[in-house]
Coordinates of C-alpha atoms and ligand atoms in Angstrom, one line a residue:
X1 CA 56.9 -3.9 -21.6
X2 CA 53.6 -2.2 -20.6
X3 CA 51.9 -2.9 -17.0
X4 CA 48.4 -4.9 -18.2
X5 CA 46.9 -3.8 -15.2
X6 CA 47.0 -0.3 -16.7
X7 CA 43.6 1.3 -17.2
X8 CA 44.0 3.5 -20.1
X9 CA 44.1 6.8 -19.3
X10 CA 41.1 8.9 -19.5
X11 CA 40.6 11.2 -22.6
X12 CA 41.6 15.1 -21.7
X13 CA 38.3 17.1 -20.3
X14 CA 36.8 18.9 -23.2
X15 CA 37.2 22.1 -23.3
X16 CA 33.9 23.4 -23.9
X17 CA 30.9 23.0 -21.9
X18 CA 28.5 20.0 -22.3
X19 CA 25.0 21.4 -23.3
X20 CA 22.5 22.7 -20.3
X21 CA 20.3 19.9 -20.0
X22 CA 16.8 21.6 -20.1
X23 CA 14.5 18.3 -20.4
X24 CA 11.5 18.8 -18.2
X25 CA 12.4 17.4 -14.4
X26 CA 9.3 16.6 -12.1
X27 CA 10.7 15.6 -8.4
X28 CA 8.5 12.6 -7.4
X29 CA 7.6 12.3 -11.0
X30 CA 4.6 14.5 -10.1
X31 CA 2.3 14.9 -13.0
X32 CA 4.3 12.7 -15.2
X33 CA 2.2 9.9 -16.8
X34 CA 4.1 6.4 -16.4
X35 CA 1.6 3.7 -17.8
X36 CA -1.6 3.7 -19.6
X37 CA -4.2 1.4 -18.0
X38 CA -7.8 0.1 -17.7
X39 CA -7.3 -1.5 -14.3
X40 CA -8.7 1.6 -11.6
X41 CA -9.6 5.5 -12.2
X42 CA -8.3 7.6 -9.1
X43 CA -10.1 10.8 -10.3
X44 CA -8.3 13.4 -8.1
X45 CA -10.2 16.7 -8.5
X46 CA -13.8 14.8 -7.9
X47 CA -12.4 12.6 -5.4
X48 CA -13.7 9.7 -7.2
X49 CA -11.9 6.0 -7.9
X50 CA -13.5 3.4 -9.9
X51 CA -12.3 -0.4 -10.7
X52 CA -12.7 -1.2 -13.6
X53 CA -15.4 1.4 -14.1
X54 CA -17.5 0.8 -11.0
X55 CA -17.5 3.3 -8.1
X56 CA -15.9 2.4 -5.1
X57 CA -18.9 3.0 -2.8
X58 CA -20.5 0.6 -5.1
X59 CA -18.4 -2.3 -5.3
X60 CA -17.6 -1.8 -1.0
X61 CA -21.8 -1.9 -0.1
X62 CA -22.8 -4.8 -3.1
X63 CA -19.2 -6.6 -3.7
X64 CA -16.4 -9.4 -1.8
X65 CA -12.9 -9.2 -2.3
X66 CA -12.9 -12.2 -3.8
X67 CA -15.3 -11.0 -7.0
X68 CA -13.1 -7.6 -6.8
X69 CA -9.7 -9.6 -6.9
X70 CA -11.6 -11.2 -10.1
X71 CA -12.8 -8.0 -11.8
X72 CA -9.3 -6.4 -11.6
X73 CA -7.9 -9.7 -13.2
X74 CA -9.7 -10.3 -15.5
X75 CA -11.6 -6.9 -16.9
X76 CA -15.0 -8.5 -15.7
X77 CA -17.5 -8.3 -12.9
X78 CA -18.0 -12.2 -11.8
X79 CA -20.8 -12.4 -9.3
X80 CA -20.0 -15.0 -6.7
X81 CA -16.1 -15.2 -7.6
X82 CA -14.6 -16.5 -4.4
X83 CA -11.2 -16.4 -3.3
X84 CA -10.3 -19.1 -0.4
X85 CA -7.2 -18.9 1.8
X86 CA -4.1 -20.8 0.6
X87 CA -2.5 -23.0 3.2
X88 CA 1.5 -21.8 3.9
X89 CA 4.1 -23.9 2.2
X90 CA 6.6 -25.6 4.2
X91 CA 9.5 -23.8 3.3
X92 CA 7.6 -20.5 3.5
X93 CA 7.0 -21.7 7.0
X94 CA 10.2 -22.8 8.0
X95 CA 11.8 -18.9 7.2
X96 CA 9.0 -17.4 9.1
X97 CA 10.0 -19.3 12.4
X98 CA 13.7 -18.6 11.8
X99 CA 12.4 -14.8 12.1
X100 CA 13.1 -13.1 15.3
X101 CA 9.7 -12.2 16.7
X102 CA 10.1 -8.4 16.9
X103 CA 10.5 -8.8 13.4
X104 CA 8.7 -5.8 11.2
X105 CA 5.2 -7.7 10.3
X106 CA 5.9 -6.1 6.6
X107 CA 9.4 -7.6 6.2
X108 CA 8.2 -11.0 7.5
X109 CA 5.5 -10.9 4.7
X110 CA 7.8 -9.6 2.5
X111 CA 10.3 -12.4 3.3
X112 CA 7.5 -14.8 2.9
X113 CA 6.5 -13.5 -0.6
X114 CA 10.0 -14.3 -1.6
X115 CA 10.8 -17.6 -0.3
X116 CA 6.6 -18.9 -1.8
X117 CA 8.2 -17.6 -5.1
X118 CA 11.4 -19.6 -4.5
X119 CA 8.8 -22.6 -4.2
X120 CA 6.8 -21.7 -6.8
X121 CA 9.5 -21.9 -10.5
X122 CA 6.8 -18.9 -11.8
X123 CA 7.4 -18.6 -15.6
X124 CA 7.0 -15.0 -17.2
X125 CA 4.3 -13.7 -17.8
X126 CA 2.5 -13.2 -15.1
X127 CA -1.2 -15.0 -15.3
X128 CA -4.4 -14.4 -13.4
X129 CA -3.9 -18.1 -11.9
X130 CA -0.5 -17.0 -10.4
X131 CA -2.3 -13.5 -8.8
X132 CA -4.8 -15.8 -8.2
X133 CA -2.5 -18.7 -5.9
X134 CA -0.3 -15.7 -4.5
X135 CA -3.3 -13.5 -3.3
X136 CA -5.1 -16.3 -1.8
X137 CA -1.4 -17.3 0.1
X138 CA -0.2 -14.0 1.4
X139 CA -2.9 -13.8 4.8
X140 CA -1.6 -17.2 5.4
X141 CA 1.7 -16.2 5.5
X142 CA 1.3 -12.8 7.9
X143 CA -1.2 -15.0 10.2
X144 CA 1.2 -17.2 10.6
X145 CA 3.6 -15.2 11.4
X146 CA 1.2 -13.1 13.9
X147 CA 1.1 -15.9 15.5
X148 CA 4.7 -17.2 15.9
X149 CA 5.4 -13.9 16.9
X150 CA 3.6 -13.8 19.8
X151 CA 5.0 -17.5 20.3
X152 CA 1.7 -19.3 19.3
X153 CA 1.7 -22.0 16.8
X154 CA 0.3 -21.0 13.1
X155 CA -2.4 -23.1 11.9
X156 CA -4.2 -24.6 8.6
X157 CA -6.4 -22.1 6.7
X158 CA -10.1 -23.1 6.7
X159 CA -10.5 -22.9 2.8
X160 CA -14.3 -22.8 3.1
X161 CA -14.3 -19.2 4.4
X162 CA -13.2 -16.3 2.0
X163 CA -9.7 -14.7 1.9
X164 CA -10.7 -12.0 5.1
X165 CA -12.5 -14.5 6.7
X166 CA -9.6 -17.1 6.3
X167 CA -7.1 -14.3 7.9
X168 CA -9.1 -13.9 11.0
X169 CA -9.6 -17.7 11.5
X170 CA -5.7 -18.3 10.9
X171 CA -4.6 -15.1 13.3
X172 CA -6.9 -16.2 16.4
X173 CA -7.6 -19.7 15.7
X174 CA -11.4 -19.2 16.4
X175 CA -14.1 -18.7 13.9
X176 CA -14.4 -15.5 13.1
X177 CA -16.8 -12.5 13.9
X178 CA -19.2 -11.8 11.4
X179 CA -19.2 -8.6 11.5
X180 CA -15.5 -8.2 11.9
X181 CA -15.0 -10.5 8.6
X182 CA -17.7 -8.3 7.0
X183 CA -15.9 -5.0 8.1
X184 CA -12.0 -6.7 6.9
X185 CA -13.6 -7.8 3.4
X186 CA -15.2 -4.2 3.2
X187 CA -11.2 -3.1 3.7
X188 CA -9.9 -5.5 1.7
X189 CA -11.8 -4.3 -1.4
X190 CA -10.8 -0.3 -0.5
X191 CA -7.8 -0.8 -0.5
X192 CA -7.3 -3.3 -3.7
X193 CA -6.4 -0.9 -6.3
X194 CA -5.2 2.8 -6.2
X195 CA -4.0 3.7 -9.9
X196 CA 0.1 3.9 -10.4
X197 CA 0.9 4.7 -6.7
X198 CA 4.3 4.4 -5.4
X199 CA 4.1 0.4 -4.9
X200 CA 2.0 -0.4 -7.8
X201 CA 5.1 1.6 -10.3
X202 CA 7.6 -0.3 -8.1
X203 CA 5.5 -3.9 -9.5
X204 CA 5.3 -2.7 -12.9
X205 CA 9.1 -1.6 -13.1
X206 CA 10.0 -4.7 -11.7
X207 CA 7.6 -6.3 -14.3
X208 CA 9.0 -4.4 -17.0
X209 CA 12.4 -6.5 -16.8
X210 CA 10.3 -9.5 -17.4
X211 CA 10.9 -10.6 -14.1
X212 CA 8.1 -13.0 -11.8
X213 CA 4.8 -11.5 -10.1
X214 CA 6.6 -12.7 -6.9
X215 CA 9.3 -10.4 -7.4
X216 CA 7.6 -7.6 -8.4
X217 CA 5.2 -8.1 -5.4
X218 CA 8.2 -8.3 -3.1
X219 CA 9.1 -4.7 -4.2
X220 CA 5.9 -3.4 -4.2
X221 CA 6.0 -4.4 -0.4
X222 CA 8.9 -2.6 0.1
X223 CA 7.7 0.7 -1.1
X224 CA 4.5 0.3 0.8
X225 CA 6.3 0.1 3.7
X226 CA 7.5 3.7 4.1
X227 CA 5.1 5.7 6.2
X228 CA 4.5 8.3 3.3
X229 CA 2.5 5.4 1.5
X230 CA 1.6 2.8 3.8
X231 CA 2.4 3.1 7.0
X232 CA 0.3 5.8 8.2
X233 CA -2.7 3.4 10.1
X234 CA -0.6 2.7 13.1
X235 CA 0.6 6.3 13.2
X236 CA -3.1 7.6 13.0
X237 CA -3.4 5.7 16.0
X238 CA -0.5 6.7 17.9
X239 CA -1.4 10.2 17.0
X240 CA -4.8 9.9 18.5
X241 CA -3.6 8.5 21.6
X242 CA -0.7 11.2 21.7
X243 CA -3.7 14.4 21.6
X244 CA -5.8 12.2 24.0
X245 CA -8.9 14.3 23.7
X246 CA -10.8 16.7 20.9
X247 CA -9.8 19.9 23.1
X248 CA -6.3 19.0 22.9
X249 CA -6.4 18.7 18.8
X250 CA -5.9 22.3 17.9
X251 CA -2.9 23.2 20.1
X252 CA -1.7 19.4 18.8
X253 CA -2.0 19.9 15.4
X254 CA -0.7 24.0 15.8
X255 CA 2.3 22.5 17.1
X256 CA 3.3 19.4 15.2
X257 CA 2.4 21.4 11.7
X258 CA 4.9 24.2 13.7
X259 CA 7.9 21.7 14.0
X260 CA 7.6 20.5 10.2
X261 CA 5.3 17.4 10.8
X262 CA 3.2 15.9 8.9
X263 CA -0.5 14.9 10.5
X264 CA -1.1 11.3 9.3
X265 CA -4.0 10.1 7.5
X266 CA -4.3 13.7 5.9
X267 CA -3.1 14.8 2.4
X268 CA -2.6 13.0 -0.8
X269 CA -0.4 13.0 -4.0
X270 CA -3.4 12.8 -6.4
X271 CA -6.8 13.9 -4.3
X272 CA -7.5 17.3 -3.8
X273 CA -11.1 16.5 -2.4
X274 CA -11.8 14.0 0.8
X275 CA -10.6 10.7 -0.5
X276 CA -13.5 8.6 -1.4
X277 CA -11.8 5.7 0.6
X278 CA -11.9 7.2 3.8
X279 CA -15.8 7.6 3.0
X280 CA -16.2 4.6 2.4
X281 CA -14.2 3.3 5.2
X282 CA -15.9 5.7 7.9
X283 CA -19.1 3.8 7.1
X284 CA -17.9 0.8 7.4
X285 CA -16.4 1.5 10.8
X286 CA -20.0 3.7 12.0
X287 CA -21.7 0.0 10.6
X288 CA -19.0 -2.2 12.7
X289 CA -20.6 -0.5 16.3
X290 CA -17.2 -1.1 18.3
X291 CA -14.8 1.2 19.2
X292 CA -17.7 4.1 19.0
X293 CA -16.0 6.0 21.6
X294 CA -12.4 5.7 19.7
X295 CA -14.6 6.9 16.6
X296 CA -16.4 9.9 18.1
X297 CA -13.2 11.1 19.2
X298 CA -11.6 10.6 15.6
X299 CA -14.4 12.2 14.0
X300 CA -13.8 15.1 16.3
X301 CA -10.4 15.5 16.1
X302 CA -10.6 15.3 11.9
X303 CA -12.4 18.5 12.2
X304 CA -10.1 19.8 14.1
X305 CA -7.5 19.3 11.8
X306 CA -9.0 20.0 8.5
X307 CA -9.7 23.1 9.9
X308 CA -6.4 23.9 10.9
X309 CA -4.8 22.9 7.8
X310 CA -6.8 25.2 5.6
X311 CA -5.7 27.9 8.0
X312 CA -1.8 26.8 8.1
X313 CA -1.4 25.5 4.4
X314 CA -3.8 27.5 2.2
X315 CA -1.6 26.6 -0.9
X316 CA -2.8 22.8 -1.2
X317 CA -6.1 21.2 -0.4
X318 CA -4.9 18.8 2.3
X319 CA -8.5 16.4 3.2
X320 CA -8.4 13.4 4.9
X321 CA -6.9 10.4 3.2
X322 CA -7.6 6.6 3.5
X323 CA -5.6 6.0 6.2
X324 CA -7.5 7.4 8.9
X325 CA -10.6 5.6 8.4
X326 CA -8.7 2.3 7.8
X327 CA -6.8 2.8 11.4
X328 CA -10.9 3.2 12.5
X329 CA -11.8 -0.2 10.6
X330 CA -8.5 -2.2 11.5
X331 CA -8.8 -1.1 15.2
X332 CA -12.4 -1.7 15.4
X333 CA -11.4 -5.7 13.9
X334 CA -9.1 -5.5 16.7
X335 CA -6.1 -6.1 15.0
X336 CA -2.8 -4.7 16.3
X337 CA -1.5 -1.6 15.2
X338 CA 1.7 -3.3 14.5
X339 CA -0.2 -5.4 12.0
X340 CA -2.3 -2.5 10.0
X341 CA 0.7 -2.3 7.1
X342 CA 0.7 -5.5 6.2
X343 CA -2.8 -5.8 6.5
X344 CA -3.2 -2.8 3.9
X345 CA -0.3 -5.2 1.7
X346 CA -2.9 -8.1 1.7
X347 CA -5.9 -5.9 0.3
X348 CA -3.5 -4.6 -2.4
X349 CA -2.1 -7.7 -3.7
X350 CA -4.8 -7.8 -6.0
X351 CA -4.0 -4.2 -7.6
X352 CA -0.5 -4.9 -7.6
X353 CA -0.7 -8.3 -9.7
X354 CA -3.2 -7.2 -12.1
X355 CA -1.4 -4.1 -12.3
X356 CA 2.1 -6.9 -13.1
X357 CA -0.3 -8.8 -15.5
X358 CA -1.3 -5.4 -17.5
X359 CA 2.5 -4.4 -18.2
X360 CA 3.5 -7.1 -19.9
X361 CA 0.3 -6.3 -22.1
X362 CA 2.5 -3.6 -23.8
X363 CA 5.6 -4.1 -21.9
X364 CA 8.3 -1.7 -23.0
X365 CA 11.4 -1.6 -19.7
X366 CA 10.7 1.1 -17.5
X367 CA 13.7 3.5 -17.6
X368 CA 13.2 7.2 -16.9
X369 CA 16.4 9.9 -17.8
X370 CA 17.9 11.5 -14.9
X371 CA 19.7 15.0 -15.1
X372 CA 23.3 14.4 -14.0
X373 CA 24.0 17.2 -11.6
X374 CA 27.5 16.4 -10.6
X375 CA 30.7 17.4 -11.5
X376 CA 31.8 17.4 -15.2
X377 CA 34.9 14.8 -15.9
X378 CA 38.1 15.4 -13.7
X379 CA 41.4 13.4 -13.0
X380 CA 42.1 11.6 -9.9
X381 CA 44.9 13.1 -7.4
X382 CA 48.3 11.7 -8.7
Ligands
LIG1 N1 0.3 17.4 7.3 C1 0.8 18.6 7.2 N2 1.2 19.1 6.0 C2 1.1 18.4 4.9 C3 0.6 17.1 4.9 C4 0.1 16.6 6.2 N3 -0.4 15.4 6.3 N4 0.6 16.6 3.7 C5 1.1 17.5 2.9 N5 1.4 18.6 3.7 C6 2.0 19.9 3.2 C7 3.5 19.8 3.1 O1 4.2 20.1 4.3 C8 3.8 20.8 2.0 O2 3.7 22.1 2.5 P1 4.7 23.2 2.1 O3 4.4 23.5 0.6 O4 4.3 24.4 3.0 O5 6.1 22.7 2.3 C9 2.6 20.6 1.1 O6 1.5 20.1 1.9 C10 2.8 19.7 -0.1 O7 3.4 18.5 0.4 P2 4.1 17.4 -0.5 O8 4.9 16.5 0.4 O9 4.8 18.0 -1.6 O10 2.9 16.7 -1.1 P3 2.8 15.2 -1.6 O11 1.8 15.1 -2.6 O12 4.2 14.7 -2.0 O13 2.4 14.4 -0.3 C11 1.7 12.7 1.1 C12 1.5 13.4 -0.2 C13 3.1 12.1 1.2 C14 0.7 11.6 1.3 C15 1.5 13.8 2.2 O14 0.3 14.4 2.1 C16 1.8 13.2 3.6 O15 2.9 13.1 4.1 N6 0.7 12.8 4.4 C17 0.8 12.2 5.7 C18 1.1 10.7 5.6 C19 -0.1 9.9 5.2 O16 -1.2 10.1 5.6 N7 0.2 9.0 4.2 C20 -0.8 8.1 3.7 C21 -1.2 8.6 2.3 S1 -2.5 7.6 1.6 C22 -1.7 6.2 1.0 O17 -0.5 6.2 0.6 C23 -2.4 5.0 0.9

């Protein structure tokens, strides 16, 4: 009788060689057009983004994140849209304290995203109410958690102030600066939207399975997290402490490019021009008036390097990126480094979801081919 536990034996190799496979590879998927969308124009050469079709300088000096959270919803500028804190549901709240408090602040929100979907039974597709009610929840969620962390108690949003507003209020527990809420809103509407970056394909991949906005915006979290994408604010800042003063910044950045490093907040994927983010940011932060000796000496110093990396890497325009004004901004708040990522999550949330509400628009599964490299079939040892 035959053993059933047999697998059947695998067919003899074939003889003759499988076919090269010459489809087109990009690594990264540089240059390689993944969606087709309306949402936000990140115009590379001209270093130029738009939302929706208005400029990013524009929508930072004359707009809230709560009317640009709408616009990239909807399609539609909405003077006066607001967009109130959500209070933190209980379960939500119960993971959180179960957290260890040297927890990564992105993993806590991330974990917090995922149990608020848990709560939520979110039906596919993704609506603009659902963007809407997770938006508004998220800077609960990583107040709270600033808090508990530091072994205070989290408390109730104030849902007459506006989402930034609402943050600050939740994180410290007093009313919030002006200015500062002024200057996180500002930051908030920067970094909304930012065309199919590394996060926003992770949301629409996830999207692209029909599964919820949660999920996808617990992916999307994920990716940001790296410190190619979004982790570079608290590194700016580390790297500013480490050269100390402007004199020190060429013989800093000589070295560091000379071991292989990368110099944060510099370089970009699409822009080969200054990133029009880290204009609009370094207003902002020149506007705030704190921190103007911590600015000079940034200012300074990004001289330095741009300079340096013209001379060291003449083969790609390397400017200065978003990330080096936002570490200006988020510093100048007087939020903790340790917090900047997940900051930089909550200001995206609103690019991410409308990004999750546009795929299912035409939703076809996201599946790119892959060039098997390996070997070609072969038997097991006896
Ligand atoms: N410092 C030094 N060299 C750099 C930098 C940098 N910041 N950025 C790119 N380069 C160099 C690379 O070493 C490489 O040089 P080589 O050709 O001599 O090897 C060349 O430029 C091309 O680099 P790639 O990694 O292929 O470029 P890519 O487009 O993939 O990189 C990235 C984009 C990841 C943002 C890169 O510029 C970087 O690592 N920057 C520092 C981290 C940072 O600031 N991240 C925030 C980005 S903004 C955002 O995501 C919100």
């Amino acid at each position: 009788m035959s053993d059933p536990t047999a697998v059947p034996s695998s067919p003899a190799p074939a003889k003759a060689a499988p076919a090269v496979d010459e489809r087109p590879y990009s690594p990264g998927l540089e240059g390689v057009v993944g969606a087709e969308s309306t949402i936000g124009l990140v115009d590379g050469k001209n270093g130029r983004l738009l939302y929706r079709g208005y400029p990013i300088g524009q929508l930072v000096q004359k707009g809230t994140y709560g009317e640009v959270a709408d616009l990239l919803w909807t399609g539609e500028w909405h003077p006066g849209a607001t967009l109130p804190p959500e209070p933190v549901p209980p379960a939500v709240m119960s993971a959180l304290r179960e957290l260890p408090r040297d927890a990564h602040p992105m993993d806590a929100l991330r974990t917090a995203v995922s149990v608020w979907g848990a709560t939520q039974r979110l039906s596919w597709p993704p609506t603009p109410e659902q963007a809407r009610a997770l938006t508004a929840f998220s800077p609960s969620a990583l107040a709270a958690f600033g808090r508990l962390r530091l072994g205070l108690e989290p408390v109730e949003p104030d849902t007459s102030l506006e989402l930034a507003a609402g943050f600050l209020q939740q994180l410290t527990d007093m009313a919030p600066d002006p200015v500062a809420a002024r200057a996180l809103d500002a930051y908030f509407v920067v970094g909304a939207e930012h065309g199919l970056n590394a996060s926003t394909f992770t949301a629409r991949v996830i999207t692209s399975t029909r599964s919820d906005i949660a999920s996808a915006v617990c992916g999307a979290i994920g990716a940001l997290k790296g410190p190619l994408h979004g982790g570079a604010p608290s590194e700016v800042v580390n790297q500013l402490h480490e050269i100390g003063s402007p004199e020190r910044a060429e013989a800093w950045v000589r070295e560091a490019i000379g071991r292989g490093d990368r110099i944060m907040g510099f370089g970009h994927r699409v822009y080969r021009a200054y990133d029009p983010r880290a204009a609009a940011l370094r207003v902002v932060a020149e506007g705030m008036g704190t921190n103007a000796e911590w600015l000079e000496m940034a200012v300074k110093v990004e001289d330095v390097v741009l300079r340096v990396l013209a001379e060291l890497k003449p083969g790609r325009v390397l400017s200065t990126n978003v990330e080096y004004y936002a570490a200006a901004v988020l510093q100048g708040i007087g939020l903790p480094p340790e917090l900047f990522p997940s900051v930089f999550a909550l200001a995206r949330h609103a690019g991410w979801t409308a990004h999750a509400i546009e795929q299912v628009s035409a939703n076809k599964l996201i599946r790119p081919d892959m060039r098997y490299t390996g070997p070609l079939e072969r038997a097991l040892p006896a």
